[in-house]
CSV table of C-alpha atoms in Angstrom, one decimal:
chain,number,residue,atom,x,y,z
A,1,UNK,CA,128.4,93.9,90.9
A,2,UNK,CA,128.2,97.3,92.5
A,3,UNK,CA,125.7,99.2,94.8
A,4,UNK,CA,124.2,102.8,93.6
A,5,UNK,CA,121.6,105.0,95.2
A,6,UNK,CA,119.4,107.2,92.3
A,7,UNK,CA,117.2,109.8,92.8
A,8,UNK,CA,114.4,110.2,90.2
A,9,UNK,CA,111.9,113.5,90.0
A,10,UNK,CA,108.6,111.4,89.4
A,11,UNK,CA,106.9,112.5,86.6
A,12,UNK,CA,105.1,109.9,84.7
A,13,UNK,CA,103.4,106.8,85.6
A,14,UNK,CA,104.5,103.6,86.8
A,15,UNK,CA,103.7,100.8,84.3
A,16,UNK,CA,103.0,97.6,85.9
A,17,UNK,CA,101.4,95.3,83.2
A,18,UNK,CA,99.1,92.3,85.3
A,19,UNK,CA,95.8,92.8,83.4
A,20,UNK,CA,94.1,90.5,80.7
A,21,UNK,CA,94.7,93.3,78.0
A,22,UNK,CA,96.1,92.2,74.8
A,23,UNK,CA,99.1,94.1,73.3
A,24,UNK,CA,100.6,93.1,69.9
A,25,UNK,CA,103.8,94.6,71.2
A,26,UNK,CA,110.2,74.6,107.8
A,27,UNK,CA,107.2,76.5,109.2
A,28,UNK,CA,104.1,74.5,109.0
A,29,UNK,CA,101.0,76.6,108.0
A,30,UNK,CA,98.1,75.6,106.1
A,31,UNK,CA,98.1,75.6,102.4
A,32,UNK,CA,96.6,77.9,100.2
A,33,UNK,CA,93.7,77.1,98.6
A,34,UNK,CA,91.7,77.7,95.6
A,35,UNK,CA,88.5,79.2,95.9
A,36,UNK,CA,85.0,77.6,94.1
A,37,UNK,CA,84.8,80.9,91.6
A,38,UNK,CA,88.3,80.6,90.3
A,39,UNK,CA,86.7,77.5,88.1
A,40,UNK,CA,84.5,79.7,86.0
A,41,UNK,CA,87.3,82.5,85.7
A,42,UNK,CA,89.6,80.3,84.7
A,43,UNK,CA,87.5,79.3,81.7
A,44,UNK,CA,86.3,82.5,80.5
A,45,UNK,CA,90.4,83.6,80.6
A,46,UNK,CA,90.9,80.9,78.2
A,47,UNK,CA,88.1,81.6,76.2
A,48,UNK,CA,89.0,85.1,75.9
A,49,UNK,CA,92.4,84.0,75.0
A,50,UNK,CA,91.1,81.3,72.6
A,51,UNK,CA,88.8,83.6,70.4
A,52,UNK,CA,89.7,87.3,71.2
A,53,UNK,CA,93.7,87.2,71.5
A,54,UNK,CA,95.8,88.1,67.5
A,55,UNK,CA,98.0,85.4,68.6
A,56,UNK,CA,96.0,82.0,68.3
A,57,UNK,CA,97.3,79.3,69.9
A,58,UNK,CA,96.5,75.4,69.8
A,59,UNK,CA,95.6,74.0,73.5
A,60,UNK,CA,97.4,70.7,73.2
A,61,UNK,CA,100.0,69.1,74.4
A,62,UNK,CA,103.2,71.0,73.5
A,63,UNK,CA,101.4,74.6,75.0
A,64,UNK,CA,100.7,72.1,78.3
A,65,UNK,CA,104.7,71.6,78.2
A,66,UNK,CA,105.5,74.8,77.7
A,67,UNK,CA,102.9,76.0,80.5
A,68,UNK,CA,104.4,73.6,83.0
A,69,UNK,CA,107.7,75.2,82.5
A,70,UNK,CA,106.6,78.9,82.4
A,71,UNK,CA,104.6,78.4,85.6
A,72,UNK,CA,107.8,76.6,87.5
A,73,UNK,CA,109.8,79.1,86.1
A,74,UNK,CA,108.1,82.1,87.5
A,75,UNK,CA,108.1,80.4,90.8
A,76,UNK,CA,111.6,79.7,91.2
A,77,UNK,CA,113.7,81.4,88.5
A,78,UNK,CA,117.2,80.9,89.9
A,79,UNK,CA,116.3,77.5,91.0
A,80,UNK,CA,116.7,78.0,94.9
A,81,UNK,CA,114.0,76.3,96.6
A,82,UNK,CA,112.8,73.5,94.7
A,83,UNK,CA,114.4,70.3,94.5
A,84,UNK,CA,115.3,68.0,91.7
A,85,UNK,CA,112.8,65.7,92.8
A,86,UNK,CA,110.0,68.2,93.0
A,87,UNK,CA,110.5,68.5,89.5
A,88,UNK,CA,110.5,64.8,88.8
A,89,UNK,CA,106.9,64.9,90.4
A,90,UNK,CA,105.4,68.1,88.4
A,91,UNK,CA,106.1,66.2,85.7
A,92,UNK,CA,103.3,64.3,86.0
A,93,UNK,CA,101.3,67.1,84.5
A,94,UNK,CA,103.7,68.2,81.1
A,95,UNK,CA,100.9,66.6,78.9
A,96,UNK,CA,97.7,67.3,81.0
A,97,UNK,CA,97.5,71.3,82.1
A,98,UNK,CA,95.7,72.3,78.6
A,99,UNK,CA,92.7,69.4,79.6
A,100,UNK,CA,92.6,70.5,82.8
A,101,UNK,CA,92.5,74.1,81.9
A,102,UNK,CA,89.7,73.0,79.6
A,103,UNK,CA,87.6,71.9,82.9
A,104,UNK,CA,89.1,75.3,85.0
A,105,UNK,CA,90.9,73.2,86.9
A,106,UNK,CA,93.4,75.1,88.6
A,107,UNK,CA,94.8,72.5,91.1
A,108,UNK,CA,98.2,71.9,90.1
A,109,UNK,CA,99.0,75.8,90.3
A,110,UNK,CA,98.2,75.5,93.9
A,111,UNK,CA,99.6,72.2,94.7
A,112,UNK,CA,102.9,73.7,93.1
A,113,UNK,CA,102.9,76.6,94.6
A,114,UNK,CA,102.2,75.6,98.1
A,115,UNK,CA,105.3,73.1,97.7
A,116,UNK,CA,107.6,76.4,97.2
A,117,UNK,CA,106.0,77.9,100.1
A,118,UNK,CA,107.0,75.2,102.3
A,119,UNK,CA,110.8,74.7,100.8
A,120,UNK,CA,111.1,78.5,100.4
A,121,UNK,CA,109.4,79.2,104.3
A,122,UNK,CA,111.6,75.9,105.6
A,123,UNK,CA,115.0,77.3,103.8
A,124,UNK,CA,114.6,81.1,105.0
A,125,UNK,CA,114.3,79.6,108.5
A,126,UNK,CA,117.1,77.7,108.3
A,127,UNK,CA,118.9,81.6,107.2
A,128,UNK,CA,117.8,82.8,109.7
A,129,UNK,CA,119.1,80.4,112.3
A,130,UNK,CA,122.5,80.4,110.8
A,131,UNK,CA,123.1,83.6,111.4
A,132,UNK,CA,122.0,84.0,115.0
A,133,UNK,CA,124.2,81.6,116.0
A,134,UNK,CA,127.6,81.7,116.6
A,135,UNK,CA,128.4,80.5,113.2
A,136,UNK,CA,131.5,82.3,111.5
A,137,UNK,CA,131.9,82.3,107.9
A,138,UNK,CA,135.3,81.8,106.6
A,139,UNK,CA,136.3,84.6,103.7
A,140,UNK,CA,139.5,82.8,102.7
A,141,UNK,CA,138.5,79.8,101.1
A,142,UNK,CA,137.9,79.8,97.8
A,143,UNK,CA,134.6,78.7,96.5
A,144,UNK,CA,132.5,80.3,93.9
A,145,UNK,CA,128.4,80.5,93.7
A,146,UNK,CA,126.1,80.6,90.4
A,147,UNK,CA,123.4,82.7,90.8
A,148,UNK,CA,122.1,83.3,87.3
A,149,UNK,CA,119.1,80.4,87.2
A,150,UNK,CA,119.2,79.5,83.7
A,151,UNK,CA,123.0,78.6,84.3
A,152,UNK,CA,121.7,76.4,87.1
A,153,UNK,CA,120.8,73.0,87.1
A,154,UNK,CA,117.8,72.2,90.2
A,155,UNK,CA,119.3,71.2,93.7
A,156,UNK,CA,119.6,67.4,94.0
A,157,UNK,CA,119.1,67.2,97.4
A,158,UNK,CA,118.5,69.1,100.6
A,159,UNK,CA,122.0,68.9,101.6
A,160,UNK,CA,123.3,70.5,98.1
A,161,UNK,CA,120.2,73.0,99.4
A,162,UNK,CA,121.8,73.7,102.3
A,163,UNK,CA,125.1,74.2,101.0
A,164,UNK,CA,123.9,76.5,98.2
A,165,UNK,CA,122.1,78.9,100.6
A,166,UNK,CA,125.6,78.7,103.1
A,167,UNK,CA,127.3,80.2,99.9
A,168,UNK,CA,124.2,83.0,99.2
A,169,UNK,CA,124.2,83.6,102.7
A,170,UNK,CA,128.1,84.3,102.6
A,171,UNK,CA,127.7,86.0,99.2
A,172,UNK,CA,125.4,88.7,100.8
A,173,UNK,CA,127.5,89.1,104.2
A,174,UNK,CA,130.5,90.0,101.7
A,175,UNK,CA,128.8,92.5,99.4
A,176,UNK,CA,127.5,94.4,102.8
A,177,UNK,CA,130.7,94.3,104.0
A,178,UNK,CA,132.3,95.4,100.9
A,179,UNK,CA,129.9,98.4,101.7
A,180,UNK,CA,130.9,99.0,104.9
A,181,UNK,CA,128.5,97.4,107.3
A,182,UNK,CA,130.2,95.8,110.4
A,183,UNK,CA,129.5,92.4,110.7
A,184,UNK,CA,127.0,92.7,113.1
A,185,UNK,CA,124.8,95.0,111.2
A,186,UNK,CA,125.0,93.1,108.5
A,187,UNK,CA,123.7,89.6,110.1
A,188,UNK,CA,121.1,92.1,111.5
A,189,UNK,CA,120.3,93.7,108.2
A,190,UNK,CA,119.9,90.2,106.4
A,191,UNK,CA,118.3,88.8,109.2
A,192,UNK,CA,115.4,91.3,108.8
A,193,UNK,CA,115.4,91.2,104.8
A,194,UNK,CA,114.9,86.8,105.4
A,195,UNK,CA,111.9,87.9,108.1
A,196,UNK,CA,110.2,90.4,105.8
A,197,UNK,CA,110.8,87.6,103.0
A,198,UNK,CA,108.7,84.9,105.3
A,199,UNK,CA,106.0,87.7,106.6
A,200,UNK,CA,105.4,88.3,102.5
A,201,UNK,CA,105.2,85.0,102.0
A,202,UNK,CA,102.7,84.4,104.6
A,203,UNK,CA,100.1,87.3,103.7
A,204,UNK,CA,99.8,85.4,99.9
A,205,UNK,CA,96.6,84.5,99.3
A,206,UNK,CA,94.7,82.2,96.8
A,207,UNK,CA,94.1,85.6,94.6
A,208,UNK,CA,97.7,85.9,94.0
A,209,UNK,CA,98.4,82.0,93.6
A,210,UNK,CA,95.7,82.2,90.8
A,211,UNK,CA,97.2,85.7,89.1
A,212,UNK,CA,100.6,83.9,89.2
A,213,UNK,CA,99.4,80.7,87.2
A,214,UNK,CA,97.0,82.4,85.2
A,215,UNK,CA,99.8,84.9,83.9
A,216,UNK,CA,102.3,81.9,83.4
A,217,UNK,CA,99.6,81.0,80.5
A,218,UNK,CA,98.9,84.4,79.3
A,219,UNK,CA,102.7,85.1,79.1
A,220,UNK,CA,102.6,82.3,75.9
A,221,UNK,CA,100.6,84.6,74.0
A,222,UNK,CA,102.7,87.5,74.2
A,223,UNK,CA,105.0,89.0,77.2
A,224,UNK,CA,102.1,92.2,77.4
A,225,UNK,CA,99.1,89.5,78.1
A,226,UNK,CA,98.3,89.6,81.5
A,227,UNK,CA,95.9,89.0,84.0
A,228,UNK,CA,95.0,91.5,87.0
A,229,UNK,CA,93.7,90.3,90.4
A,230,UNK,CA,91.6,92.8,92.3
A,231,UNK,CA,94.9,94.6,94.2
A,232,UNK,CA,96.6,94.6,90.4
A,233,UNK,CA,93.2,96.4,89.3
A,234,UNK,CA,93.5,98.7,91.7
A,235,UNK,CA,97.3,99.5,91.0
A,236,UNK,CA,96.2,99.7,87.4
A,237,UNK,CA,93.6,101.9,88.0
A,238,UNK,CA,95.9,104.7,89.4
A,239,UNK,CA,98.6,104.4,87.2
A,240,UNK,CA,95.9,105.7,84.6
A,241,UNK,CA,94.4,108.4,86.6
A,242,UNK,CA,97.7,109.4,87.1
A,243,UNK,CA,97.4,110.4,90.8
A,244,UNK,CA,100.3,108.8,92.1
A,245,UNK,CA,103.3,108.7,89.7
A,246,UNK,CA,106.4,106.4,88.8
A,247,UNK,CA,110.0,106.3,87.8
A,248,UNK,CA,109.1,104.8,84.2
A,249,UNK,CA,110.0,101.3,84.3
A,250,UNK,CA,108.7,97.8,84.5
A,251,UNK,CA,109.6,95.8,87.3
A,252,UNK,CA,109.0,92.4,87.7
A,253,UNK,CA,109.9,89.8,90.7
A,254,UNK,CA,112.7,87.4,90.9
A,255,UNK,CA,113.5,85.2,93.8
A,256,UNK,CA,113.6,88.2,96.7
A,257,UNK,CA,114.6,90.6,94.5
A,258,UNK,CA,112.2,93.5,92.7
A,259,UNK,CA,114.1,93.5,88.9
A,260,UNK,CA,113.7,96.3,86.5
A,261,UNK,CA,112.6,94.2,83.4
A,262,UNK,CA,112.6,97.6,81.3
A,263,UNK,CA,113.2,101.2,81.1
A,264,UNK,CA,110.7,103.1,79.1
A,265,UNK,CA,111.7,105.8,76.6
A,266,UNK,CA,111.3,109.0,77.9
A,267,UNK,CA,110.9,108.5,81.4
A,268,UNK,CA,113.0,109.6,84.4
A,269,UNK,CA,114.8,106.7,84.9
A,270,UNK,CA,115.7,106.8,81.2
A,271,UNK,CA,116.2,110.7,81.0
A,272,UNK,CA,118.1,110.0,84.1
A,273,UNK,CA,120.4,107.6,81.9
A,274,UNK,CA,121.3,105.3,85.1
A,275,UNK,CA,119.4,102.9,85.5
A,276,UNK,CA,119.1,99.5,83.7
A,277,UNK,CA,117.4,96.8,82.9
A,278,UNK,CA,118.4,93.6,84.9
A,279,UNK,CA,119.2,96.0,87.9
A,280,UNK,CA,117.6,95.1,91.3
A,281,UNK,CA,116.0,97.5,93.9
A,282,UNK,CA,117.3,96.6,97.5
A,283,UNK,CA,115.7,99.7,99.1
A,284,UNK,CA,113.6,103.0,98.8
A,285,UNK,CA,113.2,106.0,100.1
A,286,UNK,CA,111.0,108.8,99.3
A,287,UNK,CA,112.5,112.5,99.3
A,288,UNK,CA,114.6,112.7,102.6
A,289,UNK,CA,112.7,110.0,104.4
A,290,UNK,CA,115.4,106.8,105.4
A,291,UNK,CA,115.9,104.2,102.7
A,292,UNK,CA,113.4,101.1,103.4
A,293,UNK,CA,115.2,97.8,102.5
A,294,UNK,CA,112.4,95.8,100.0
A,295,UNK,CA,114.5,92.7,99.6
A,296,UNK,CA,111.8,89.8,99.9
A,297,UNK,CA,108.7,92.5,99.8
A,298,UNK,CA,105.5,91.7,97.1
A,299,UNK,CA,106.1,94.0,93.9
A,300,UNK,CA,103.3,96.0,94.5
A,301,UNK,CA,104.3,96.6,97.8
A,302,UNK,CA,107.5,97.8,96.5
A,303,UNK,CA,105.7,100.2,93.6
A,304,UNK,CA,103.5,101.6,96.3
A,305,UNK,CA,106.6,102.6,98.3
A,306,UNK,CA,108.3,104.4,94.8
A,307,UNK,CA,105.3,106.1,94.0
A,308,UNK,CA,104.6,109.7,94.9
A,309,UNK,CA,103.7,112.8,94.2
A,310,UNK,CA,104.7,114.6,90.9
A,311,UNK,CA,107.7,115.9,90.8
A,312,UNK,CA,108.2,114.1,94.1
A,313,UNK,CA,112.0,112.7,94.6
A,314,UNK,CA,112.1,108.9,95.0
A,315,UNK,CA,115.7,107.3,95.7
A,316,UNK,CA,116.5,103.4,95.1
A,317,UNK,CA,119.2,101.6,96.1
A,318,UNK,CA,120.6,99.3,93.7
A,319,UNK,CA,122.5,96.4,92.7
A,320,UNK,CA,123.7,96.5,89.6
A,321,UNK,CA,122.8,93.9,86.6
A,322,UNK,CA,125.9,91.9,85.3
């Protein structure tokens, strides 16, 4: 895969779908809780979806599967942090989320998602100290790494864990010093992108655990149902006043990465005739200000940093889908 910087003349807005509209088309902190009001949401979401959505859908058992997996899918979609044995234990709820959802029980979301939180917070620790020791990596043996998740089975153990983030450690040393970065820098440079990674993961809050499980339903209706937490309001709110603009294309998160899921017709990405879907943003810069590395940054951290003025120039920093 290959690194590219674009520059886009903003011009349109940025379309970032997380509202409830329906479209035919080893750190120890405490755990995130759900909060008492979440109940009563959670209910009237599934009524909405229930009686107002084209796209009716039975709550029963096989929608409860197929919830289960969305949800654990969108936490860890290349299967980094959780472990076989996590897995083993969600399952315990294949045949009971649509019951629960019935009640507005949103416990499992939580209990799920504070167990990546802990594996994801313990592993990017573990980064880190690797490379502030003395370790060296050795470049002439030859060993390969899958990074694609759905090519991926889930980690047996912690020490197949710790040999899989060795490689994707290694893996990113090579591609920044394929682009020139001496090896110091680059330790530096991925040092930071694993600190912003565990200083994003610490500012989630129960709003965002409950946007994330939520959605994981609403995306079984259609890919365009959504549900917006009070920052995604806000974000939706000035893509359609049109006071900031975008580079016209959805993005969505996957694992540290900000991925474009689409390019939209039209817009300067696609009038631009670069960039792709499946590519992933590594940094931004606005006009002639220094590129900002977003590795491991919230996605609406990242859109606020493309977003400008009209006509504005925005430039990413790529690398590119396979």
């Amino acid at each position: 895969m290959s690194r590219a910087i674009l520059a886009f003349v903003l011009s349109i807005s940025f379309a970032l779908s997380i509202s409830l509209a329906f479209s035919s088309s080893a750190m120890a902190i405490a755990p995130i809780e759900k909060q008492s009001d979440q109940t009563a949401l959670y209910r009237e979401i599934l009524d909405r979806l229930a009686t107002r959505h084209y796209r009716g859908q039975d709550l029963n058992d096989e929608l409860s599967l197929r919830y289960l997996n969305s949800y654990v899918d969108m936490l860890d979609p290349m299967k980094s942090y959780f472990l076989e044995s996590d897995i083993e234990e969600f399952n315990q709820w294949q045949t009971e989320l649509d019951d629960l959802a019935r009640r507005g029980d949103v416990s499992p979301g939580f209990v799920m998602y504070n167990r990546l939180r802990d594996r994801m917070l313990a592993q990017i620790t573990a980064n880190i100290t690797l490379l502030e020791s003395d370790v060296a990596f050795d470049y002439t043996v030859d060993e390969a790494i899958v990074l694609d998740g759905e090519e991926r089975q889930w980690l047996q153990s912690a020490k197949d864990q710790r040999d899989y983030w060795r490689k994707r450690v290694k893996d990113s040393m090579i591609r920044l010093l394929l682009n020139d970065k001496e090896p110091a820098k680059a330790r530096e440079l991925l040092i930071k992108r694993f600190t912003n990674q565990i200083t994003q993961m610490e500012q989630r809050d129960s709003q965002d655990v409950f946007q994330i499980y939520v959605n994981a339903l609403a995306s079984l209706y259609d890919p365009h149902t959504a549900y917006f937490s009070p920052r995604g309001t806000e974000n939706f709110q000035i893509n359609m006043s049109l006071s900031l603009e975008g580079i016209g294309a959805e993005l969505r998160t996957e694992d540290e990465y900000t991925k474009v899921a689409r390019v939209i017709p039209g817009g300067p990405a696609d009038m631009q005739g670069i960039l792709k879907a499946q590519d992933r943003i590594i940094s931004v810069g606005q006009g002639d200000e220094e590129l900002v590395d977003v590795i491991g940054w919230r996605i609406d951290d990242v859109v606020h940093l493309i977003r400008g003025a009209k006509d504005s120039i925005v430039r990413l920093e790529l690398i590119e889908g396979g």
